[in-house]
Coordinates of C-alpha atoms in Angstrom, one line a residue:
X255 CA 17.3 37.5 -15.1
X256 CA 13.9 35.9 -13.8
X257 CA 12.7 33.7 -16.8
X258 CA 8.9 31.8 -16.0
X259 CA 9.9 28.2 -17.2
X260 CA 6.8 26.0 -16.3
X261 CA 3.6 27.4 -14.9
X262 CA 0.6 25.4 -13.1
X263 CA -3.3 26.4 -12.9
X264 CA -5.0 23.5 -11.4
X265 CA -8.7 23.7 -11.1
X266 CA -10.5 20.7 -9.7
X267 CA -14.1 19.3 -11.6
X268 CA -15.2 17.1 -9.4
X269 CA -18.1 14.4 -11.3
X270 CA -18.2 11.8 -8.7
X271 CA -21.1 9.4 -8.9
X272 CA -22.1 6.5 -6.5
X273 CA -24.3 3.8 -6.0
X274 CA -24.5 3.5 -2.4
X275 CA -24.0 5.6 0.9
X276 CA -21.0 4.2 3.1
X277 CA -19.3 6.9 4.7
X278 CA -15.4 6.5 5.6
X279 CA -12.7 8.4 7.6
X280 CA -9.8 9.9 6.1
X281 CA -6.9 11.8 7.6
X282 CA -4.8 14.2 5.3
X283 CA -2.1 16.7 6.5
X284 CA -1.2 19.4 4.1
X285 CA 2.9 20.9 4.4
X286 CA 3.3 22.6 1.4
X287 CA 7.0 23.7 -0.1
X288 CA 7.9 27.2 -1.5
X289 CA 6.1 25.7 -4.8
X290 CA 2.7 25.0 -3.6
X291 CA 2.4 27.1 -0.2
X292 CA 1.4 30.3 -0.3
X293 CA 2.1 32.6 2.7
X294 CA 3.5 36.4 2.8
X295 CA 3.9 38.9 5.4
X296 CA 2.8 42.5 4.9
X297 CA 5.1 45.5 5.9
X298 CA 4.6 49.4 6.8
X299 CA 7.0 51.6 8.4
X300 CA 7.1 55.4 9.1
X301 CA 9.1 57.4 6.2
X302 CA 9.4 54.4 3.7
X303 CA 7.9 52.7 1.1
X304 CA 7.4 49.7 2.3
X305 CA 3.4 49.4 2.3
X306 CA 3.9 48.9 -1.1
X307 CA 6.5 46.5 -1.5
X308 CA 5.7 42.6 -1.7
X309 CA 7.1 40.4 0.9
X310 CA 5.6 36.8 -0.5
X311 CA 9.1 34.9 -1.1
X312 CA 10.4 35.5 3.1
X313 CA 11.3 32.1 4.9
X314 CA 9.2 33.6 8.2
X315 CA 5.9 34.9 8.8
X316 CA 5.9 37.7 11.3
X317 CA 3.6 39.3 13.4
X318 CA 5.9 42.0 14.6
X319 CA 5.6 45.9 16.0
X320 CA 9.0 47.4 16.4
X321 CA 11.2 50.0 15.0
X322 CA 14.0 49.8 12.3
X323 CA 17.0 53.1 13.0
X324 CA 14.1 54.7 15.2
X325 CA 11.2 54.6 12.8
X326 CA 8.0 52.4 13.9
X327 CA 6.6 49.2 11.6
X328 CA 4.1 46.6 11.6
X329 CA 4.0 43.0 9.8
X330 CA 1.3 40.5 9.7
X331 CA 1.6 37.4 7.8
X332 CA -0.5 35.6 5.4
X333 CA -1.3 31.7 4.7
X334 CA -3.0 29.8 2.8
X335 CA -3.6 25.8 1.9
X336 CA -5.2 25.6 -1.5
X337 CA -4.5 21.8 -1.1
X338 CA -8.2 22.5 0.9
X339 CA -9.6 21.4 -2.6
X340 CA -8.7 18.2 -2.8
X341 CA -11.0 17.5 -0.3
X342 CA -14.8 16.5 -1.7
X343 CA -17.2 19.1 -1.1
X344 CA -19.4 17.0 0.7
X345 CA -16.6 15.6 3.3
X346 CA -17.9 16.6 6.5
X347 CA -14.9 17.6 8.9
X348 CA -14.7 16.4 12.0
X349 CA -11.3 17.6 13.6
X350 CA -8.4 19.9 12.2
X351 CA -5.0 20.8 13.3
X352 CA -3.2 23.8 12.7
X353 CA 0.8 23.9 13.2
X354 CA 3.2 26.3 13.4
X355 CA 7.0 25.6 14.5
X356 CA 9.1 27.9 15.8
X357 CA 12.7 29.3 14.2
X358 CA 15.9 28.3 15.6
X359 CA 18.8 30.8 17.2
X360 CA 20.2 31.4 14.0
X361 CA 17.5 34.2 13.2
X362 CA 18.1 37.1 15.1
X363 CA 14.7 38.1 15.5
X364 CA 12.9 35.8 17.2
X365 CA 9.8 36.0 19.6
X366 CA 9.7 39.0 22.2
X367 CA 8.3 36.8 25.2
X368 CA 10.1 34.3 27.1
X369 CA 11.3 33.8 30.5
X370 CA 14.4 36.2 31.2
X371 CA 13.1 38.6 28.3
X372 CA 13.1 42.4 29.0
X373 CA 9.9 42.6 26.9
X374 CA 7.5 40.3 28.9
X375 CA 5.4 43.1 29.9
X376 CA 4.5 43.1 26.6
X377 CA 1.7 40.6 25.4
X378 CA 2.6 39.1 21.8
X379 CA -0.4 36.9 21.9
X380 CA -1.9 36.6 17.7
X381 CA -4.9 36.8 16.4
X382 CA -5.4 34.3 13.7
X383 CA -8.7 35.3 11.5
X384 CA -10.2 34.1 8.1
X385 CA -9.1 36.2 5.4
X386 CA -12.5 37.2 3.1
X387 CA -11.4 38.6 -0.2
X388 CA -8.9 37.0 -2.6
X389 CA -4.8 37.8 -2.5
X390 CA -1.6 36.6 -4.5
X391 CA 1.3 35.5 -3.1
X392 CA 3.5 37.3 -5.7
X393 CA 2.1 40.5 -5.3
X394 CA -0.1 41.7 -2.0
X395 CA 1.4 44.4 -0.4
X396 CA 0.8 46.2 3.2
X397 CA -1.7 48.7 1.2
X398 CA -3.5 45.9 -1.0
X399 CA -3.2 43.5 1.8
X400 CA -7.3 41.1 1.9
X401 CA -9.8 42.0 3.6
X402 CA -10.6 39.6 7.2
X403 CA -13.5 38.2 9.3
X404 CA -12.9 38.3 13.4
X405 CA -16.0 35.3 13.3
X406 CA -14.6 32.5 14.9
X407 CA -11.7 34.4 15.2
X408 CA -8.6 31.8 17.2
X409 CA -5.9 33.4 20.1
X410 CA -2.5 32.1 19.3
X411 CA -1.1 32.9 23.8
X412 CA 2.4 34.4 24.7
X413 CA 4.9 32.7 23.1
X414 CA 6.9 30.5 25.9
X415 CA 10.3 30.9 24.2
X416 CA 12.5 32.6 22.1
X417 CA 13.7 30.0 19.5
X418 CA 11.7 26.6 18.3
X419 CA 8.9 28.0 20.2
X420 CA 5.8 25.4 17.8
X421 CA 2.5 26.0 18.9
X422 CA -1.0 23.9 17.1
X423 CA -4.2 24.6 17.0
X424 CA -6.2 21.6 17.7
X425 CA -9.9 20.5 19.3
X426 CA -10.9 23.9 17.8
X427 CA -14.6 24.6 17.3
X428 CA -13.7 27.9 15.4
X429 CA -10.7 26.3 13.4
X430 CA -13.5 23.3 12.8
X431 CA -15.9 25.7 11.4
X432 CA -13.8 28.0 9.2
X433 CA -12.2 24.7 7.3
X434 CA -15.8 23.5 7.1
X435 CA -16.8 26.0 4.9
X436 CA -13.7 26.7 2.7
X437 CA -14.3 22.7 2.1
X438 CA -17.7 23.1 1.4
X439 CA -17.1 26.3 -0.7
X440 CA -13.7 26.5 -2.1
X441 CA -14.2 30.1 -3.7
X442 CA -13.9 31.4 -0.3
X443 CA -11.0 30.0 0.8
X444 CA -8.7 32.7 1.0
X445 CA -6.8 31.2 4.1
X446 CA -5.7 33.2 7.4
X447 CA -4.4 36.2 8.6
X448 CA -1.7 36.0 11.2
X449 CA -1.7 39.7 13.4
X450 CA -0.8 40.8 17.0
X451 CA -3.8 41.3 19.2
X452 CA -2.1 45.1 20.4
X453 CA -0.2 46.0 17.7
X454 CA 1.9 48.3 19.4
X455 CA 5.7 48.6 20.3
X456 CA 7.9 45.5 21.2
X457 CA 5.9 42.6 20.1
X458 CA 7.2 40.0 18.0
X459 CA 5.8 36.7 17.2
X460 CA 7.7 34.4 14.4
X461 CA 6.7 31.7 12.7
X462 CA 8.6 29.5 9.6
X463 CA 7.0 30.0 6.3
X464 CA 6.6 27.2 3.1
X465 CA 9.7 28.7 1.9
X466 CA 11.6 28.1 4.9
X467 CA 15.2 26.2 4.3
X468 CA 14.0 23.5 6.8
X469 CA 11.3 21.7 5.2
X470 CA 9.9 19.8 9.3
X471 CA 9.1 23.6 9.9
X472 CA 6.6 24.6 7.3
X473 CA 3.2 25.1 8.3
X474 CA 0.6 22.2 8.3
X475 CA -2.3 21.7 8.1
X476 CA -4.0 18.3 9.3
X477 CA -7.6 17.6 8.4
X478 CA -10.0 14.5 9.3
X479 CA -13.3 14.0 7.5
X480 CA -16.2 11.3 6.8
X481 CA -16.9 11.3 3.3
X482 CA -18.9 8.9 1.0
X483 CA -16.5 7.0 -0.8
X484 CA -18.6 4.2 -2.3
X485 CA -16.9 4.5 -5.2
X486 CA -13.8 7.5 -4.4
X487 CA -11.4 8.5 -7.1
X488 CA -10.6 11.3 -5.4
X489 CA -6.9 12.0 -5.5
X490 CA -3.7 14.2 -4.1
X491 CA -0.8 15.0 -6.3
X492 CA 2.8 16.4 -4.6
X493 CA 6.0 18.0 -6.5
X494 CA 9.0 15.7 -5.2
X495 CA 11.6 17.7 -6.4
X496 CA 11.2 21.7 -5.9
X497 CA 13.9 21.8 -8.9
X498 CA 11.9 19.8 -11.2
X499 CA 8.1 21.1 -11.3
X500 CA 7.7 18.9 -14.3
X501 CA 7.5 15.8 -13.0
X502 CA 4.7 15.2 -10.5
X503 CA 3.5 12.2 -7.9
X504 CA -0.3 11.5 -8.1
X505 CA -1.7 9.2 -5.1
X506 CA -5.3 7.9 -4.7
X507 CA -6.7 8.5 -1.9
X508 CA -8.3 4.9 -2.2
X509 CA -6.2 1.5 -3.2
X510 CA -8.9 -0.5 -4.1
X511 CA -10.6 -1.4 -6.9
X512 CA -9.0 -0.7 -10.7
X513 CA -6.9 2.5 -11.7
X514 CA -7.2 4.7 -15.3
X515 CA -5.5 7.6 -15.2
X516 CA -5.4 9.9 -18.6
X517 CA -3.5 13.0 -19.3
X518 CA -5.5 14.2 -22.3
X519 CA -5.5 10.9 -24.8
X520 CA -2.9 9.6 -23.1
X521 CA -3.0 6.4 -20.7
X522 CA -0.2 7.2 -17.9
X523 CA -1.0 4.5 -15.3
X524 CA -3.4 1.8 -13.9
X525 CA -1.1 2.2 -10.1
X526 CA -3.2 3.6 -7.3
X527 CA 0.1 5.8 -6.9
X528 CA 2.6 6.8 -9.8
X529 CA 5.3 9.9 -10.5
X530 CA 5.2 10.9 -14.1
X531 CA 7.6 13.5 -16.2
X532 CA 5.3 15.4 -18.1
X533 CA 6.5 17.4 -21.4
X534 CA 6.0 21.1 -21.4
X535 CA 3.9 22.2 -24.5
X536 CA 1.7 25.5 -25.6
X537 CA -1.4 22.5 -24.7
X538 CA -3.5 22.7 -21.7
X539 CA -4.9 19.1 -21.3
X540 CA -7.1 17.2 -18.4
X541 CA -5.8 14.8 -16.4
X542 CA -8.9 12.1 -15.4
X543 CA -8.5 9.1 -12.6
X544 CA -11.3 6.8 -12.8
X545 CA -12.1 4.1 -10.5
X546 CA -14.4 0.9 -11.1
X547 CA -14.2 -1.6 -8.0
X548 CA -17.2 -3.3 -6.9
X549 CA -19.2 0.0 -5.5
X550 CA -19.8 1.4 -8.9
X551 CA -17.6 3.3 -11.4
X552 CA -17.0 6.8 -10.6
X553 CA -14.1 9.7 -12.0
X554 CA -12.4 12.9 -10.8
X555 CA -10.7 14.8 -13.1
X556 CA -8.7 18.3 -12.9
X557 CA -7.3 20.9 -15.9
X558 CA -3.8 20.4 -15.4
X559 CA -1.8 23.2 -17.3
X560 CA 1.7 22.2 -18.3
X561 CA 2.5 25.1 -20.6
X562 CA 5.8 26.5 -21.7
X563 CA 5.5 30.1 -20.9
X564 CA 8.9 31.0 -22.5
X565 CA 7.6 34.6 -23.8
X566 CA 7.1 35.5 -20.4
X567 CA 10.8 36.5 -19.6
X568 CA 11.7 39.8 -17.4
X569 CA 15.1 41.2 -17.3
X570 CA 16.0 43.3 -14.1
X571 CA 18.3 46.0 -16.4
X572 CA 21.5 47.3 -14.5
X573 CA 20.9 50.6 -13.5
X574 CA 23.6 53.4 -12.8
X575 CA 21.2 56.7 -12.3
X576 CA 23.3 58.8 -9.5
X577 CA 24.2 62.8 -8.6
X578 CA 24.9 62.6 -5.2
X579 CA 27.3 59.4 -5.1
X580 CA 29.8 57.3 -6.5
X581 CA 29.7 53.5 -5.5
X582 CA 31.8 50.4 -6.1
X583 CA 31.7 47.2 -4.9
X584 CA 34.3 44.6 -4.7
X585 CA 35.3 41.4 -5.0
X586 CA 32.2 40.6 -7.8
X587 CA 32.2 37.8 -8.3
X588 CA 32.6 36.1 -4.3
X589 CA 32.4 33.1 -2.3
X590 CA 30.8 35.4 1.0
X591 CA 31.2 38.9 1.5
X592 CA 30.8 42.0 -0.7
X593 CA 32.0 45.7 0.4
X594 CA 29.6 48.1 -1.3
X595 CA 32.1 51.6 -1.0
X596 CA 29.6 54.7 -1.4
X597 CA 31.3 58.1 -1.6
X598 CA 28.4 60.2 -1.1
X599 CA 28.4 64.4 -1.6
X600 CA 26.1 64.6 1.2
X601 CA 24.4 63.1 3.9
X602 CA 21.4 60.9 3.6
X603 CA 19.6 57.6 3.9
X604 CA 19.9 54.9 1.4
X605 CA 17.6 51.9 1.5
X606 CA 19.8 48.3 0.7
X607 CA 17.7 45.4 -1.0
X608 CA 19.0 42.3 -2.5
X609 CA 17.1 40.1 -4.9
X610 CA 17.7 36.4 -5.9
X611 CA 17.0 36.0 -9.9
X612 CA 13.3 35.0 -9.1
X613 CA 13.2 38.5 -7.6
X614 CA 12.4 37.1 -4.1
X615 CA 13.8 39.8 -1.4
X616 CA 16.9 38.1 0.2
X617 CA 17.9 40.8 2.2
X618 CA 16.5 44.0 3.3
X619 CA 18.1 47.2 4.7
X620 CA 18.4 50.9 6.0
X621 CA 22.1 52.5 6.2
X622 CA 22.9 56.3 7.4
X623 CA 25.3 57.8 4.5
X624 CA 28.0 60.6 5.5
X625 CA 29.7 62.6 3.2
X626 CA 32.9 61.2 2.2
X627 CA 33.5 57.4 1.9
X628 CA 31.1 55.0 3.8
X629 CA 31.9 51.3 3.9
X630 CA 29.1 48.6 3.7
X631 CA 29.9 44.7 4.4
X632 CA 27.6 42.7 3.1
X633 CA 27.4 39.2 4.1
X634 CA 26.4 36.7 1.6
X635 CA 27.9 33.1 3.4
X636 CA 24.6 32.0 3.2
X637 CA 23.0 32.9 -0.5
X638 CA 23.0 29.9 -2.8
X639 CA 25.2 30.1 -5.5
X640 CA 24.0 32.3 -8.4
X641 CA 23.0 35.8 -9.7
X642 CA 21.7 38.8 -7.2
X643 CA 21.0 42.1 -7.7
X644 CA 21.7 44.5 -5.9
X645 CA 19.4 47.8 -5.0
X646 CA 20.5 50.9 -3.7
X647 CA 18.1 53.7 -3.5
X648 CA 18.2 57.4 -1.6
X649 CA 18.2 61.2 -2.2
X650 CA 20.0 61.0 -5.9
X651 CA 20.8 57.8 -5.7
X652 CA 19.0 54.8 -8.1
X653 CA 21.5 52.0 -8.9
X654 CA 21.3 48.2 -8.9
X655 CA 23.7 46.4 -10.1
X656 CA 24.3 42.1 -10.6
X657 CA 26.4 40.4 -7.7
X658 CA 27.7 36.6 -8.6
X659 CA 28.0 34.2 -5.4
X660 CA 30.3 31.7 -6.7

């Protein structure tokens, strides 16, 4: 069952007022979690569905042109950093970093160049390019994936290894510019697209994602500007603990002078920093930080929506819909593996998904089915503990059914 406990919409106001023009430099890096990162890959392969399946919850991002039991695909990737917008629009940037880090040798994809690889002769340099038109996470797909800009478009080279391969982007004109104006202009920050310059056979370029298990490999993004911040109550904000989204740790971006910080009619703080625990109600309030030091008094505020959403609940049904096979599956409820026993009346191809209860794909597969009694292992050592469902879909063949990882 996927229920939608707490949701956030945070849209920044920003009223800042001064009296004076000093103009400071400030450095921010941006690593967003699986929470507040937003990255996906897209995915289209020959005799599948897959164009229009979403792909937003993987801990990679892949830029990858292979084949999967001999059919051809392609995946490009997706990222975004709507943290962008805590940044004033009138902070002038003067440097950014972009980095990516690498996965480690427990993937069994990895990058395709590297010294001793077989596939060398094939370049898997990336194009990274501004995306133009608006996506969501939770939903793009291969055949809704954004539109994207090749102006000031930026060549991520060969890979130079097959695991923990990190590569940045830094002293960046093109990088410089792009950030500049999704600063200066948040509606158009859409983020980047991540895509193999030749997308053809036996390239593959990976990359950890936001929702990646190891939180020193999520993509970030480091940004210096000059801003005037006579009087700056400009302010970041950062979710702790990915299990708790209710509670929430605001920072100023300046210490000095004297702190207010409301949430509706409520005084929270007067700290430069604080975490608070807020209460989830049907109420969608503004949160304000004012300033007064000796540069004027000035306030930024945002509509932070803390709102139970409890009537937005989705049940993912069991579903036993077959002609053409029998399956069981035992043990269910276990501690690692699962054999999935299909006794098919004739041959086909059966695709294998597995969901987690948020409905983010776990696992993704293809399998050959005989007739007669085919065997399928499925290893689950290292799903957390909880509720999956299982999808099993072919030529007569619609069936999902729960699996329990104790």
């Amino acid at each position: 069952m996927r229920k939608i406990i707490v949701s956030f919409l945070v849209m920044f106001l920003l009223t800042i007022t001064s009296s004076q023009i000093a103009f400071s430099q400030t450095t921010v890096i941006f690593k967003p979690n699986a929470n507040i990162g937003k990255d996906a890959n897209l995915f289209t392969k020959d005799y599948s569905n897959f164009a229009d399946l979403n792909f937003g919850y993987e801990d990679v991002v892949k830029m990858n042109c292979w084949t999967w039991s001999g059919d051809f695909f392609i995946q490009r990737s997706l990222i975004k950093f709507e943290e962008l917008s805590s940044i004033p629009t009138g902070a002038i940037i003067t440097d950014v970093k972009l980095r990516l880090y690498g996965v480690n040798s427990t993937y069994a994809d990895a990058n395709s160049v590297y010294s001793g690889s077989s596939f060398n002769e094939y370049s898997n340099s990336v194009y990274v390019q501004r995306i133009a038109s608006a996506w969501d996470e939770s939903t793009v797909t291969w055949n809704t994936q954004p539109t994207t800009s090749t102006i000031n478009q930026i060549t991520i080279p060969e890979s130079g290894s097959q695991y923990n391969w990190n590569y940045t982007i830094e002293n960046s004109s093109e990088l410089n510019t792009m950030v500049q104006d999704m600063v200066s202009n948040p509606s158009t920050n859409h983020g980047f697209m991540l895509r193999l310059i030749n997308e053809a056979l036996y390239r593959r370029m990976i990359f950890c994602s936001s929702d990646n298990s190891d939180s020193t490999r999520w993509p970030e993004l480091q940004v210096t500007y000059l801003y005037n911040d006579t009087c700056n109550s400009n302010f970041s904000y950062s979710m702790p603990n990915a299990l708790d989204p209710t509670t929430l740790t605001f920072n100023a971006n300046v210490d000095a002078g004297q702190h207010i910080w409301r949430y509706g009619s409520q005084s929270l703080s007067t700290a430069s920093s604080f975490t608070h625990t807020f209460n989830p109600t049907n109420e969608c309030k503004e949160l304000s930080h004012e300033v007064i030091d000796t540069n004027g008094n000035c306030s930024t505020s945002i509509n932070l929506y803390i709102c139970n959403t409890n009537q937005d609940t989705t049940s993912i049904e069991e579903v036993n819909s077959m002609s053409n096979a029998e399956i069981i599956i035992s043990p269910n409820p276990s501690k690692d593996f699962w054999n999935v026993s299909i006794n098919s009346k004739e041959k086909l191809r059966a695709e294998i998904i597995i969901r987690d209860a948020l409905g983010k794909v776990v696992l993704m597969d293809e399998k050959n089915i005989y007739i007669g009694e085919n065997n399928i292992s499925i290893n689950g050592k290292n799903f957390n503990k909880g509720i999956y469902i299982l999808e099993i879909k072919g030529k007569g063949i619609n069936y999902s059914q729960k699996l329990i990882k104790q």
